[in-house]
Coordinates of C-alpha atoms in Angstrom, one line a residue:
M1 CA 13.0 -5.1 -8.0
I2 CA 13.3 -1.4 -7.2
K3 CA 11.9 1.1 -9.8
N4 CA 11.8 4.9 -9.2
A5 CA 12.4 4.5 -5.5
V6 CA 14.6 6.0 -2.8
V7 CA 15.9 3.6 -0.1
G8 CA 17.5 5.1 3.0
D9 CA 20.5 4.0 5.0
G10 CA 20.2 0.8 6.9
C11 CA 17.1 -0.6 5.2
I12 CA 16.6 -4.3 4.8
V13 CA 14.6 -5.2 1.7
E14 CA 14.2 -9.0 1.1
D15 CA 13.2 -10.1 -2.4
S16 CA 10.4 -7.6 -2.8
K17 CA 9.1 -5.1 -5.4
L18 CA 9.1 -1.4 -4.8
T19 CA 7.7 1.1 -7.3
R20 CA 7.6 4.8 -6.8
C21 CA 8.4 4.6 -3.1
V22 CA 10.4 6.5 -0.5
I23 CA 11.8 4.1 2.2
S24 CA 13.4 5.7 5.2
S25 CA 16.2 4.6 7.5
R26 CA 16.0 1.2 9.3
S27 CA 12.9 0.0 7.4
F28 CA 12.5 -3.7 7.1
I29 CA 10.5 -5.2 4.2
R30 CA 10.2 -8.9 4.2
S31 CA 10.2 -11.2 1.1
G32 CA 7.4 -11.4 -1.4
S33 CA 6.0 -7.9 -0.6
V34 CA 4.9 -5.4 -3.3
L35 CA 4.8 -1.7 -2.5
N36 CA 3.5 0.9 -5.0
N37 CA 3.4 4.7 -4.2
V38 CA 4.4 4.2 -0.6
V39 CA 6.3 6.5 1.8
M40 CA 7.6 4.4 4.7
M41 CA 9.1 6.3 7.7
G42 CA 11.3 3.5 9.1
A43 CA 12.1 2.8 12.7
D44 CA 14.0 4.3 15.6
N45 CA 16.0 1.1 16.1
Y46 CA 16.4 -2.5 15.0
E47 CA 14.8 -5.3 17.0
T48 CA 17.1 -7.6 19.0
D49 CA 16.8 -11.4 19.0
A50 CA 15.1 -11.1 22.4
E51 CA 12.5 -8.7 21.0
F52 CA 11.9 -11.1 18.0
A53 CA 11.3 -13.9 20.5
E54 CA 9.0 -11.7 22.5
N55 CA 7.0 -10.7 19.4
D56 CA 6.6 -14.4 18.5
A57 CA 5.4 -15.3 22.0
L58 CA 2.9 -12.4 22.0
G59 CA 1.8 -13.2 18.4
Q60 CA 2.5 -9.7 17.2
P61 CA 4.3 -8.7 14.0
H62 CA 7.9 -7.6 13.9
L63 CA 8.8 -4.0 13.1
G64 CA 8.4 -3.2 9.4
I65 CA 6.4 -5.0 6.7
G66 CA 5.8 -8.7 6.8
H67 CA 6.1 -11.4 4.1
N68 CA 3.8 -11.3 1.0
C69 CA 2.1 -7.9 1.7
R70 CA 0.5 -5.7 -0.9
I71 CA 0.5 -2.0 -0.1
S72 CA -0.3 0.9 -2.4
G73 CA -1.1 4.6 -2.0
A74 CA 0.1 4.7 1.6
I75 CA 2.1 6.5 4.2
I76 CA 3.5 4.2 6.8
D77 CA 4.6 6.1 9.8
K78 CA 7.5 5.3 12.1
N79 CA 7.8 2.1 14.3
T80 CA 4.8 0.4 12.7
R81 CA 4.3 -3.4 12.5
I82 CA 2.5 -4.9 9.5
G83 CA 2.0 -8.7 9.7
D84 CA 2.4 -11.2 6.9
G85 CA -0.1 -11.2 4.0
V86 CA -1.6 -7.8 4.8
E87 CA -3.2 -5.9 1.9
L88 CA -3.7 -2.1 2.2
S89 CA -5.0 0.2 -0.5
P90 CA -7.2 3.3 -0.4
D91 CA -8.7 2.5 -3.8
G92 CA -12.5 2.7 -3.8
K93 CA -12.8 3.4 -0.1
E94 CA -14.3 6.4 1.7
D95 CA -12.2 8.5 4.1
G96 CA -12.4 7.2 7.7
T97 CA -10.7 5.4 10.5
F98 CA -10.7 1.6 10.2
E99 CA -9.7 -1.4 12.3
H100 CA -6.3 -1.4 13.9
G101 CA -6.0 2.4 13.6
V102 CA -5.6 2.5 9.8
V103 CA -6.8 5.8 8.4
I104 CA -7.8 7.0 5.0
R105 CA -7.7 10.8 4.4
D106 CA -8.1 12.5 1.0
G107 CA -7.5 9.2 -0.8
V108 CA -4.3 8.4 1.1
L109 CA -4.0 5.4 3.4
V110 CA -2.1 6.1 6.6
V111 CA -0.7 3.7 9.2
P112 CA 0.0 6.0 12.1
K113 CA 3.1 5.8 14.3
G114 CA 3.5 2.7 16.4
I115 CA 0.4 0.9 15.1
S116 CA 0.4 -2.9 14.7
V117 CA -1.6 -4.4 11.8
P118 CA -2.1 -8.2 12.3
A119 CA -1.3 -10.8 9.7
G120 CA -3.9 -11.3 7.0
Y121 CA -5.7 -8.0 7.4
K122 CA -7.2 -6.6 4.2
L123 CA -8.4 -3.1 3.5

């Protein structure tokens, strides 16, 4: 479901819910994810099958947002990797820098460029 959102060219959104979002080019959002008030900057390129296999071997998430994530009030910069089942929200949290490079400033959660957030992380 997409409500009040802009989705750029070349995005892949699998069975997810986007509300009040701006999703830039080559963003990948895997199934079961729910995004509210999110700006996602996308990626410079798509991953190849070889890169998918390498990610799996290294245990790192693929580019984009994994399965069953819940993200709100966030800016997700370019070329980030967010694993399956991640929950990110600035609600009720102080400004600061958190694990895996996630930042909250002035009530906005930011995942900086190139950061990898492992599966199951909750903030």
